[in-house]
mmCIF file of C-alpha atoms and ligand atoms in Angstrom:
data_model
loop_
_atom_site.group_PDB
_atom_site.id
_atom_site.type_symbol
_atom_site.label_atom_id
_atom_site.label_comp_id
_atom_site.label_asym_id
_atom_site.label_seq_id
_atom_site.Cartn_x
_atom_site.Cartn_y
_atom_site.Cartn_z
ATOM 1 C CA MET A 860 5.891 -18.294 1.818
ATOM 2 C CA SER A 861 7.132 -15.018 3.234
ATOM 3 C CA LEU A 862 6.964 -11.383 2.323
ATOM 4 C CA ILE A 863 9.149 -8.407 3.184
ATOM 5 C CA THR A 864 7.446 -5.089 3.741
ATOM 6 C CA VAL A 865 9.233 -1.772 4.102
ATOM 7 C CA GLY A 866 7.579 1.475 5.092
ATOM 8 C CA THR A 867 6.549 3.787 7.875
ATOM 9 C CA MET A 868 5.132 2.919 11.275
ATOM 10 C CA ALA A 869 3.581 6.127 12.427
ATOM 11 C CA PHE A 870 1.225 8.216 14.436
ATOM 12 C CA ASP A 871 -1.470 9.928 12.409
ATOM 13 C CA ALA A 872 -3.840 12.790 13.160
ATOM 14 C CA ILE A 873 -6.825 12.585 10.847
ATOM 15 C CA GLU A 874 -9.793 14.770 10.170
ATOM 16 C CA THR A 875 -12.667 13.614 7.986
ATOM 17 C CA PRO A 876 -16.173 15.039 7.594
ATOM 18 C CA PHE A 877 -17.222 12.367 10.120
ATOM 19 C CA GLY A 878 -14.779 12.953 12.915
ATOM 20 C CA LYS A 879 -11.308 13.652 14.103
ATOM 21 C CA VAL A 880 -8.542 11.729 15.845
ATOM 22 C CA ASP A 881 -5.423 13.404 17.226
ATOM 23 C CA LYS A 882 -3.113 10.443 17.583
ATOM 24 C CA ILE A 883 -3.766 7.035 16.130
ATOM 25 C CA VAL A 884 -1.336 4.376 14.972
ATOM 26 C CA GLY A 885 -0.789 4.266 11.222
ATOM 27 C CA GLY A 886 2.003 4.207 8.694
ATOM 28 C CA SER A 887 2.340 2.509 5.336
ATOM 29 C CA ALA A 888 4.061 -0.621 6.673
ATOM 30 C CA THR A 889 1.493 -1.032 9.444
ATOM 31 C CA TYR A 890 -1.416 -1.140 7.008
ATOM 32 C CA VAL A 891 0.445 -3.353 4.529
ATOM 33 C CA ALA A 892 1.276 -5.822 7.299
ATOM 34 C CA TYR A 893 -2.282 -6.029 8.601
ATOM 35 C CA ALA A 894 -3.656 -6.619 5.134
ATOM 36 C CA ALA A 895 -1.016 -9.037 3.831
ATOM 37 C CA SER A 896 -1.017 -11.149 7.003
ATOM 38 C CA ASN A 897 -4.501 -12.360 6.088
ATOM 39 C CA TYR A 898 -2.809 -14.340 3.321
ATOM 40 C CA VAL A 899 0.807 -14.930 4.180
ATOM 41 C CA GLN A 900 2.940 -15.192 7.298
ATOM 42 C CA PRO A 901 5.541 -14.377 8.370
ATOM 43 C CA ILE A 902 5.565 -10.779 7.247
ATOM 44 C CA TYR A 903 9.137 -9.496 7.536
ATOM 45 C CA GLN A 904 8.752 -5.849 8.520
ATOM 46 C CA ILE A 905 11.408 -3.180 7.974
ATOM 47 C CA SER A 906 10.733 0.185 9.569
ATOM 48 C CA ILE A 907 11.729 2.556 12.355
ATOM 49 C CA ILE A 908 9.905 3.771 15.447
ATOM 50 C CA GLY A 909 10.616 6.017 18.416
ATOM 51 C CA ASN A 910 10.226 5.317 22.101
ATOM 52 C CA ASP A 911 6.606 6.444 21.927
ATOM 53 C CA PHE A 912 5.268 3.573 19.808
ATOM 54 C CA PRO A 913 2.826 1.596 22.000
ATOM 55 C CA ALA A 914 3.914 -1.872 23.153
ATOM 56 C CA ALA A 915 0.345 -3.099 22.650
ATOM 57 C CA GLU A 916 0.566 -2.211 18.952
ATOM 58 C CA ILE A 917 3.823 -4.121 18.618
ATOM 59 C CA ASP A 918 2.214 -7.138 20.286
ATOM 60 C CA ALA A 919 -0.834 -6.907 18.027
ATOM 61 C CA LEU A 920 1.426 -7.037 14.958
ATOM 62 C CA LYS A 921 3.469 -9.931 16.361
ATOM 63 C CA ASN A 922 0.241 -11.847 16.935
ATOM 64 C CA ARG A 923 -0.483 -11.487 13.214
ATOM 65 C CA GLY A 924 2.795 -13.178 12.306
ATOM 66 C CA VAL A 925 4.667 -9.930 11.719
ATOM 67 C CA GLU A 926 8.407 -10.278 12.412
ATOM 68 C CA LEU A 927 9.902 -7.072 13.761
ATOM 69 C CA GLU A 928 13.618 -7.815 13.772
ATOM 70 C CA GLY A 929 14.028 -5.270 10.979
ATOM 71 C CA VAL A 930 12.225 -2.527 12.910
ATOM 72 C CA GLU A 931 14.712 -0.180 14.525
ATOM 73 C CA VAL A 932 13.675 1.363 17.833
ATOM 74 C CA VAL A 933 15.246 4.753 18.578
ATOM 75 C CA PRO A 934 15.075 5.316 22.326
ATOM 76 C CA ASP A 935 15.276 9.102 22.475
ATOM 77 C CA LYS A 936 13.201 10.172 19.468
ATOM 78 C CA LYS A 937 9.607 10.326 18.322
ATOM 79 C CA SER A 938 7.977 8.142 15.693
ATOM 80 C CA PHE A 939 7.073 9.497 12.250
ATOM 81 C CA PHE A 940 3.978 11.716 12.448
ATOM 82 C CA TRP A 941 1.561 12.532 9.655
ATOM 83 C CA SER A 942 -1.581 14.585 9.711
ATOM 84 C CA GLY A 943 -4.186 14.915 7.003
ATOM 85 C CA LYS A 944 -7.582 16.415 6.396
ATOM 86 C CA TYR A 945 -10.054 14.931 3.915
ATOM 87 C CA HIS A 946 -12.255 16.967 1.639
ATOM 88 C CA LEU A 947 -15.994 16.341 1.523
ATOM 89 C CA ASP A 948 -15.669 13.847 -1.348
ATOM 90 C CA MET A 949 -13.267 11.747 0.794
ATOM 91 C CA ASN A 950 -11.232 11.024 -2.348
ATOM 92 C CA THR A 951 -8.899 13.944 -1.875
ATOM 93 C CA ARG A 952 -7.036 15.150 1.168
ATOM 94 C CA ASP A 953 -4.562 17.769 2.240
ATOM 95 C CA THR A 954 -1.456 16.793 4.124
ATOM 96 C CA LEU A 955 -1.246 19.192 7.070
ATOM 97 C CA VAL A 956 1.914 17.932 8.757
ATOM 98 C CA THR A 957 4.689 15.491 7.876
ATOM 99 C CA ASP A 958 7.125 15.241 10.806
ATOM 100 C CA LEU A 959 9.850 12.828 9.777
ATOM 101 C CA ASN A 960 11.252 12.500 13.336
ATOM 102 C CA VAL A 961 13.029 9.089 13.468
ATOM 103 C CA LEU A 962 12.630 8.736 9.711
ATOM 104 C CA ALA A 963 15.085 11.584 9.135
ATOM 105 C CA ASP A 964 18.070 9.330 9.883
ATOM 106 C CA PHE A 965 16.644 5.952 8.987
ATOM 107 C CA ASN A 966 19.090 3.544 7.426
ATOM 108 C CA PRO A 967 17.131 0.334 6.838
ATOM 109 C CA ILE A 968 19.022 -2.917 7.326
ATOM 110 C CA VAL A 969 17.710 -6.164 5.876
ATOM 111 C CA PRO A 970 18.266 -8.796 8.585
ATOM 112 C CA GLU A 971 19.914 -12.059 7.489
ATOM 113 C CA GLN A 972 16.749 -13.942 8.414
ATOM 114 C CA TYR A 973 14.766 -11.926 5.812
ATOM 115 C CA GLN A 974 17.110 -12.799 2.930
ATOM 116 C CA GLY A 975 15.693 -15.057 0.256
ATOM 117 C CA SER A 976 12.126 -13.873 0.724
ATOM 118 C CA PRO A 977 10.534 -13.995 -2.745
ATOM 119 C CA PHE A 978 8.148 -11.038 -2.367
ATOM 120 C CA LEU A 979 9.135 -7.473 -1.536
ATOM 121 C CA MET A 980 6.609 -4.720 -0.851
ATOM 122 C CA LEU A 981 8.205 -1.293 -0.892
ATOM 123 C CA GLY A 982 5.605 0.698 0.999
ATOM 124 C CA ASN A 983 5.476 4.456 0.788
ATOM 125 C CA LEU A 984 8.829 5.762 2.033
ATOM 126 C CA MET A 985 11.809 7.875 0.921
ATOM 127 C CA PRO A 986 12.805 6.460 -2.483
ATOM 128 C CA LYS A 987 16.486 6.329 -1.436
ATOM 129 C CA LEU A 988 15.565 3.941 1.362
ATOM 130 C CA GLN A 989 13.424 1.809 -0.918
ATOM 131 C CA LEU A 990 16.428 1.530 -3.229
ATOM 132 C CA SER A 991 18.759 0.659 -0.374
ATOM 133 C CA VAL A 992 16.545 -2.288 0.576
ATOM 134 C CA ILE A 993 16.488 -3.586 -3.005
ATOM 135 C CA ASN A 994 20.272 -3.311 -3.179
ATOM 136 C CA GLN A 995 20.724 -5.258 0.053
ATOM 137 C CA MET A 996 18.804 -8.281 -1.226
ATOM 138 C CA LYS A 997 21.330 -11.010 -2.044
ATOM 139 C CA THR A 998 18.844 -12.729 -4.342
ATOM 140 C CA ARG A 999 16.467 -10.551 -6.293
ATOM 141 C CA PRO A 1000 12.911 -11.208 -5.071
ATOM 142 C CA LYS A 1001 10.548 -12.826 -7.553
ATOM 143 C CA LEU A 1002 8.309 -9.768 -7.387
ATOM 144 C CA ILE A 1003 9.015 -6.213 -6.212
ATOM 145 C CA VAL A 1004 5.992 -3.974 -5.749
ATOM 146 C CA MET A 1005 6.409 -0.279 -5.011
ATOM 147 C CA ASP A 1006 4.052 2.294 -3.594
ATOM 148 C CA THR A 1007 4.870 5.993 -3.459
ATOM 149 C CA MET A 1008 3.148 9.353 -3.263
ATOM 150 C CA ASN A 1009 3.225 12.928 -4.577
ATOM 151 C CA PHE A 1010 5.252 14.031 -1.526
ATOM 152 C CA TRP A 1011 8.280 12.085 -2.846
ATOM 153 C CA MET A 1012 7.656 13.188 -6.439
ATOM 154 C CA ASP A 1013 7.884 16.773 -5.207
ATOM 155 C CA ILE A 1014 11.093 16.433 -3.220
ATOM 156 C CA ALA A 1015 12.949 13.341 -4.491
ATOM 157 C CA LEU A 1016 11.952 12.737 -8.110
ATOM 158 C CA ASP A 1017 15.398 11.664 -9.332
ATOM 159 C CA ASP A 1018 15.747 9.069 -6.577
ATOM 160 C CA LEU A 1019 12.238 7.855 -7.277
ATOM 161 C CA LYS A 1020 13.090 7.341 -10.950
ATOM 162 C CA GLU A 1021 16.100 5.235 -9.907
ATOM 163 C CA VAL A 1022 13.859 2.919 -7.872
ATOM 164 C CA LEU A 1023 11.360 2.686 -10.717
ATOM 165 C CA LYS A 1024 14.049 1.082 -12.896
ATOM 166 C CA LYS A 1025 14.257 -1.813 -10.437
ATOM 167 C CA VAL A 1026 10.658 -2.669 -9.596
ATOM 168 C CA ASP A 1027 8.078 -4.885 -11.260
ATOM 169 C CA VAL A 1028 4.849 -3.201 -10.167
ATOM 170 C CA LEU A 1029 4.223 0.448 -9.309
ATOM 171 C CA MET A 1030 1.101 1.658 -7.503
ATOM 172 C CA VAL A 1031 0.048 5.288 -7.579
ATOM 173 C CA ASN A 1032 -3.219 7.179 -7.584
ATOM 174 C CA ASP A 1033 -4.533 8.935 -10.672
ATOM 175 C CA SER A 1034 -3.224 12.403 -9.839
ATOM 176 C CA GLU A 1035 0.204 10.955 -9.010
ATOM 177 C CA ALA A 1036 0.242 9.068 -12.332
ATOM 178 C CA ARG A 1037 -0.480 12.358 -14.091
ATOM 179 C CA GLN A 1038 2.194 14.190 -12.101
ATOM 180 C CA LEU A 1039 4.824 11.513 -12.731
ATOM 181 C CA SER A 1040 4.146 11.191 -16.453
ATOM 182 C CA GLY A 1041 3.104 14.725 -17.380
ATOM 183 C CA GLU A 1042 0.175 13.190 -19.272
ATOM 184 C CA PHE A 1043 -3.512 13.778 -18.514
ATOM 185 C CA SER A 1044 -4.789 10.626 -20.238
ATOM 186 C CA LEU A 1045 -4.222 7.710 -17.885
ATOM 187 C CA VAL A 1046 -3.595 5.401 -20.848
ATOM 188 C CA LYS A 1047 -0.803 7.662 -22.076
ATOM 189 C CA ALA A 1048 0.426 8.143 -18.515
ATOM 190 C CA ALA A 1049 0.626 4.367 -18.074
ATOM 191 C CA ARG A 1050 2.718 4.029 -21.217
ATOM 192 C CA VAL A 1051 5.146 6.733 -20.081
ATOM 193 C CA ILE A 1052 5.471 5.264 -16.579
ATOM 194 C CA MET A 1053 5.971 1.685 -17.794
ATOM 195 C CA ASN A 1054 8.806 3.035 -19.951
ATOM 196 C CA MET A 1055 10.464 4.208 -16.736
ATOM 197 C CA GLY A 1056 10.843 0.605 -15.534
ATOM 198 C CA PRO A 1057 7.842 -1.174 -14.025
ATOM 199 C CA LYS A 1058 6.274 -3.839 -16.240
ATOM 200 C CA TYR A 1059 2.974 -3.449 -14.419
ATOM 201 C CA LEU A 1060 1.270 -0.285 -13.261
ATOM 202 C CA ILE A 1061 -1.695 0.032 -10.941
ATOM 203 C CA ILE A 1062 -3.517 3.349 -10.938
ATOM 204 C CA LYS A 1063 -5.833 3.745 -7.946
ATOM 205 C CA LYS A 1064 -8.881 5.932 -8.331
ATOM 206 C CA GLY A 1065 -10.293 5.884 -4.798
ATOM 207 C CA GLU A 1066 -14.014 5.187 -4.777
ATOM 208 C CA HIS A 1067 -13.832 4.707 -8.567
ATOM 209 C CA GLY A 1068 -11.711 1.569 -8.399
ATOM 210 C CA ALA A 1069 -8.314 0.765 -9.870
ATOM 211 C CA LEU A 1070 -6.721 0.074 -13.245
ATOM 212 C CA LEU A 1071 -4.013 -2.510 -13.898
ATOM 213 C CA PHE A 1072 -1.822 -1.922 -16.952
ATOM 214 C CA HIS A 1073 0.625 -4.368 -18.530
ATOM 215 C CA GLU A 1074 1.987 -4.026 -22.063
ATOM 216 C CA GLN A 1075 -1.123 -3.414 -24.202
ATOM 217 C CA HIS A 1076 -3.505 -4.902 -21.631
ATOM 218 C CA VAL A 1077 -5.674 -3.101 -19.140
ATOM 219 C CA PHE A 1078 -7.936 -4.462 -16.413
ATOM 220 C CA PHE A 1079 -10.411 -2.508 -14.316
ATOM 221 C CA ALA A 1080 -11.411 -3.389 -10.763
ATOM 222 C CA PRO A 1081 -14.290 -1.461 -9.231
ATOM 223 C CA ALA A 1082 -14.421 -0.232 -5.671
ATOM 224 C CA LEU A 1083 -17.365 -1.511 -3.682
ATOM 225 C CA PRO A 1084 -20.023 1.187 -3.314
ATOM 226 C CA LEU A 1085 -20.141 1.610 0.467
ATOM 227 C CA GLU A 1086 -22.822 3.279 2.544
ATOM 228 C CA GLU A 1087 -20.374 4.644 5.064
ATOM 229 C CA VAL A 1088 -16.780 5.714 4.610
ATOM 230 C CA PHE A 1089 -15.298 7.062 7.826
ATOM 231 C CA ASP A 1090 -11.609 7.319 7.107
ATOM 232 C CA PRO A 1091 -9.804 6.467 3.846
ATOM 233 C CA THR A 1092 -6.365 6.667 5.519
ATOM 234 C CA GLY A 1093 -4.372 3.548 4.815
ATOM 235 C CA ALA A 1094 -6.729 2.327 2.086
ATOM 236 C CA GLY A 1095 -3.914 2.479 -0.475
ATOM 237 C CA ASP A 1096 -1.496 0.561 1.740
ATOM 238 C CA THR A 1097 -4.174 -1.958 2.639
ATOM 239 C CA PHE A 1098 -4.863 -2.430 -1.053
ATOM 240 C CA ALA A 1099 -1.137 -2.987 -1.606
ATOM 241 C CA GLY A 1100 -0.911 -5.486 1.260
ATOM 242 C CA GLY A 1101 -3.898 -7.455 0.005
ATOM 243 C CA PHE A 1102 -2.529 -7.422 -3.544
ATOM 244 C CA ILE A 1103 0.940 -8.723 -2.730
ATOM 245 C CA GLY A 1104 -0.288 -10.992 0.084
ATOM 246 C CA TYR A 1105 -2.594 -12.793 -2.324
ATOM 247 C CA LEU A 1106 0.142 -13.127 -4.967
ATOM 248 C CA ALA A 1107 2.531 -14.513 -2.352
ATOM 249 C CA LYS A 1108 -0.028 -17.007 -1.081
ATOM 250 C CA THR A 1109 -0.911 -18.257 -4.568
ATOM 251 C CA GLU A 1110 2.730 -18.055 -5.774
ATOM 252 C CA ASP A 1111 1.505 -16.935 -9.177
ATOM 253 C CA ILE A 1112 2.613 -13.582 -10.578
ATOM 254 C CA SER A 1113 0.869 -13.808 -13.951
ATOM 255 C CA PHE A 1114 -1.257 -10.922 -15.254
ATOM 256 C CA ASP A 1115 -4.385 -13.063 -14.809
ATOM 257 C CA ASN A 1116 -3.598 -13.676 -11.158
ATOM 258 C CA MET A 1117 -2.825 -9.991 -10.659
ATOM 259 C CA LYS A 1118 -6.421 -9.317 -11.709
ATOM 260 C CA ARG A 1119 -7.591 -11.487 -8.799
ATOM 261 C CA ALA A 1120 -5.056 -9.882 -6.494
ATOM 262 C CA ILE A 1121 -6.431 -6.430 -7.341
ATOM 263 C CA ILE A 1122 -9.908 -7.563 -6.339
ATOM 264 C CA VAL A 1123 -8.525 -8.931 -3.054
ATOM 265 C CA GLY A 1124 -6.727 -5.631 -2.423
ATOM 266 C CA SER A 1125 -9.899 -3.698 -3.201
ATOM 267 C CA ALA A 1126 -11.944 -5.908 -0.880
ATOM 268 C CA LEU A 1127 -9.533 -5.382 2.022
ATOM 269 C CA ALA A 1128 -9.362 -1.633 1.366
ATOM 270 C CA SER A 1129 -13.151 -1.500 1.536
ATOM 271 C CA PHE A 1130 -12.942 -2.686 5.154
ATOM 272 C CA CYS A 1131 -10.125 -0.338 6.079
ATOM 273 C CA VAL A 1132 -12.216 2.776 5.412
ATOM 274 C CA GLU A 1133 -15.032 1.666 7.729
ATOM 275 C CA LYS A 1134 -13.252 2.796 10.904
ATOM 276 C CA PHE A 1135 -10.539 5.263 11.868
ATOM 277 C CA GLY A 1136 -6.976 3.960 11.593
ATOM 278 C CA PRO A 1137 -6.240 0.238 11.271
ATOM 279 C CA ASP A 1138 -8.922 -0.800 13.804
ATOM 280 C CA ARG A 1139 -11.192 -2.501 11.298
ATOM 281 C CA MET A 1140 -8.238 -4.456 9.904
ATOM 282 C CA LYS A 1141 -7.456 -5.876 13.329
ATOM 283 C CA GLU A 1142 -10.821 -7.544 13.810
ATOM 284 C CA LEU A 1143 -11.426 -8.942 10.307
ATOM 285 C CA THR A 1144 -12.319 -12.605 9.879
ATOM 286 C CA LYS A 1145 -11.618 -14.819 6.868
ATOM 287 C CA ALA A 1146 -15.376 -15.334 6.391
ATOM 288 C CA GLU A 1147 -15.947 -11.569 6.186
ATOM 289 C CA ILE A 1148 -13.149 -11.172 3.642
ATOM 290 C CA ASP A 1149 -14.378 -14.043 1.479
ATOM 291 C CA ASP A 1150 -17.910 -12.723 1.596
ATOM 292 C CA ARG A 1151 -16.756 -9.314 0.438
ATOM 293 C CA ILE A 1152 -14.692 -10.759 -2.392
ATOM 294 C CA ASN A 1153 -17.869 -12.501 -3.536
ATOM 295 C CA GLN A 1154 -19.679 -9.152 -3.466
ATOM 296 C CA PHE A 1155 -17.054 -7.846 -5.884
ATOM 297 C CA VAL A 1156 -17.633 -10.793 -8.185
ATOM 298 C CA GLN A 1157 -21.383 -10.060 -8.155
ATOM 299 C CA LEU A 1158 -20.816 -6.352 -8.699
ATOM 300 C CA VAL A 1159 -19.334 -6.850 -12.158
ATOM 301 C CA ASN A 1160 -20.992 -10.108 -13.146
ATOM 302 C CA PHE A 1161 -23.490 -9.877 -16.001
ATOM 303 C CA ASP A 1162 -24.661 -11.767 -19.070
ATOM 304 C CA ILE A 1163 -25.453 -10.206 -22.362
ATOM 305 C CA ASP A 1164 -26.905 -11.469 -25.609
ATOM 306 C CA LEU A 1165 -25.521 -9.361 -28.394
ATOM 307 C CA VAL A 1166 -28.442 -8.333 -30.567
HETATM 308 P P1 AMP B 626 -2.606 5.938 2.388
HETATM 309 O O1 AMP B 626 -3.886 6.533 2.901
HETATM 310 O O2 AMP B 626 -2.736 4.526 1.942
HETATM 311 O O3 AMP B 626 -1.924 6.825 1.399
HETATM 312 O O4 AMP B 626 -1.609 5.849 3.626
HETATM 313 C C1 AMP B 626 -1.654 6.702 4.719
HETATM 314 C C2 AMP B 626 -0.533 6.332 5.675
HETATM 315 O O5 AMP B 626 0.706 6.686 5.074
HETATM 316 C C3 AMP B 626 -0.648 7.073 6.977
HETATM 317 O O6 AMP B 626 -0.849 6.141 8.018
HETATM 318 C C4 AMP B 626 0.675 7.831 7.131
HETATM 319 O O7 AMP B 626 1.293 7.635 8.377
HETATM 320 C C5 AMP B 626 1.568 7.297 6.020
HETATM 321 N N1 AMP B 626 2.238 8.388 5.323
HETATM 322 C C6 AMP B 626 1.789 9.634 5.060
HETATM 323 N N2 AMP B 626 2.716 10.363 4.412
HETATM 324 C C7 AMP B 626 3.790 9.549 4.236
HETATM 325 C C8 AMP B 626 5.071 9.709 3.614
HETATM 326 N N3 AMP B 626 5.441 10.868 3.047
HETATM 327 N N4 AMP B 626 5.905 8.643 3.612
HETATM 328 C C9 AMP B 626 5.533 7.483 4.171
HETATM 329 N N5 AMP B 626 4.365 7.262 4.783
HETATM 330 C C10 AMP B 626 3.490 8.280 4.812
#
């Protein structure tokens, strides 16, 4: 089984109440690839980098079964750069800088070798580019999952709505769901957004878990209460990678299996926040992941006698 992932490969500068890093590797596609590669390989990556992206990081991805033929390297330009500062609650952050750099003239090309892949993860990226990738697929993937953020809602809403018509699952956080739908109630917001195209909607609520909507159904996955959260950057992308990686591995895209996939995504995201950048994701073992998934099962497992 294989999976295509499209998104940014970046440098991030991050400030949290627990520390600060000036330049660390990040990007939506980087986190998705690290997470999804725990379940499925190869990961067919589509992205763009400048001449500054470290060779060691490329090698680390290749060692995880990430194919980089679809990653364009621009010799005389810098990689995408993002900088953010988290508030004390760690659930909200301010974007300080978004330097598109190479991303400004990115024209993603789906290599021939990637064609026919049944799972497509559209990581956070300009909606126009997400759409271009969908349109290049000769056979429509079995499942198209899309992530996005308020940044694109602010500057490219019409394009974003075009992509929404073509995807199966959309992932956004609660404030983005409210912004996109114009509704405060997340139940109403879900209805409005599913009318825009996606049959499934995942609303992420940071440390308060995630909701999966489909038709009249709703499923809630908690987030694991953690003692220490150092850096939430990439948690959403890691969640997405775990979600689609699990679906690709099990080859089952039913609502019931999506419930499991959400727990897997939540478990992987709970590791991501333990260290700055993708470092924690690089060292994860299968035993650690399985153990954490079991902790999620215990977290919501109870019996009750109705009296
Ligand atoms: P997350 O915390 O899951 O929302 O993802 C954070 C990652 O997304 C960082 O590593 C950034 O490099 C990347 N990122 C931030 N802003 C954007 C954007 N506008 N488009 C694509 N990727 C972005």
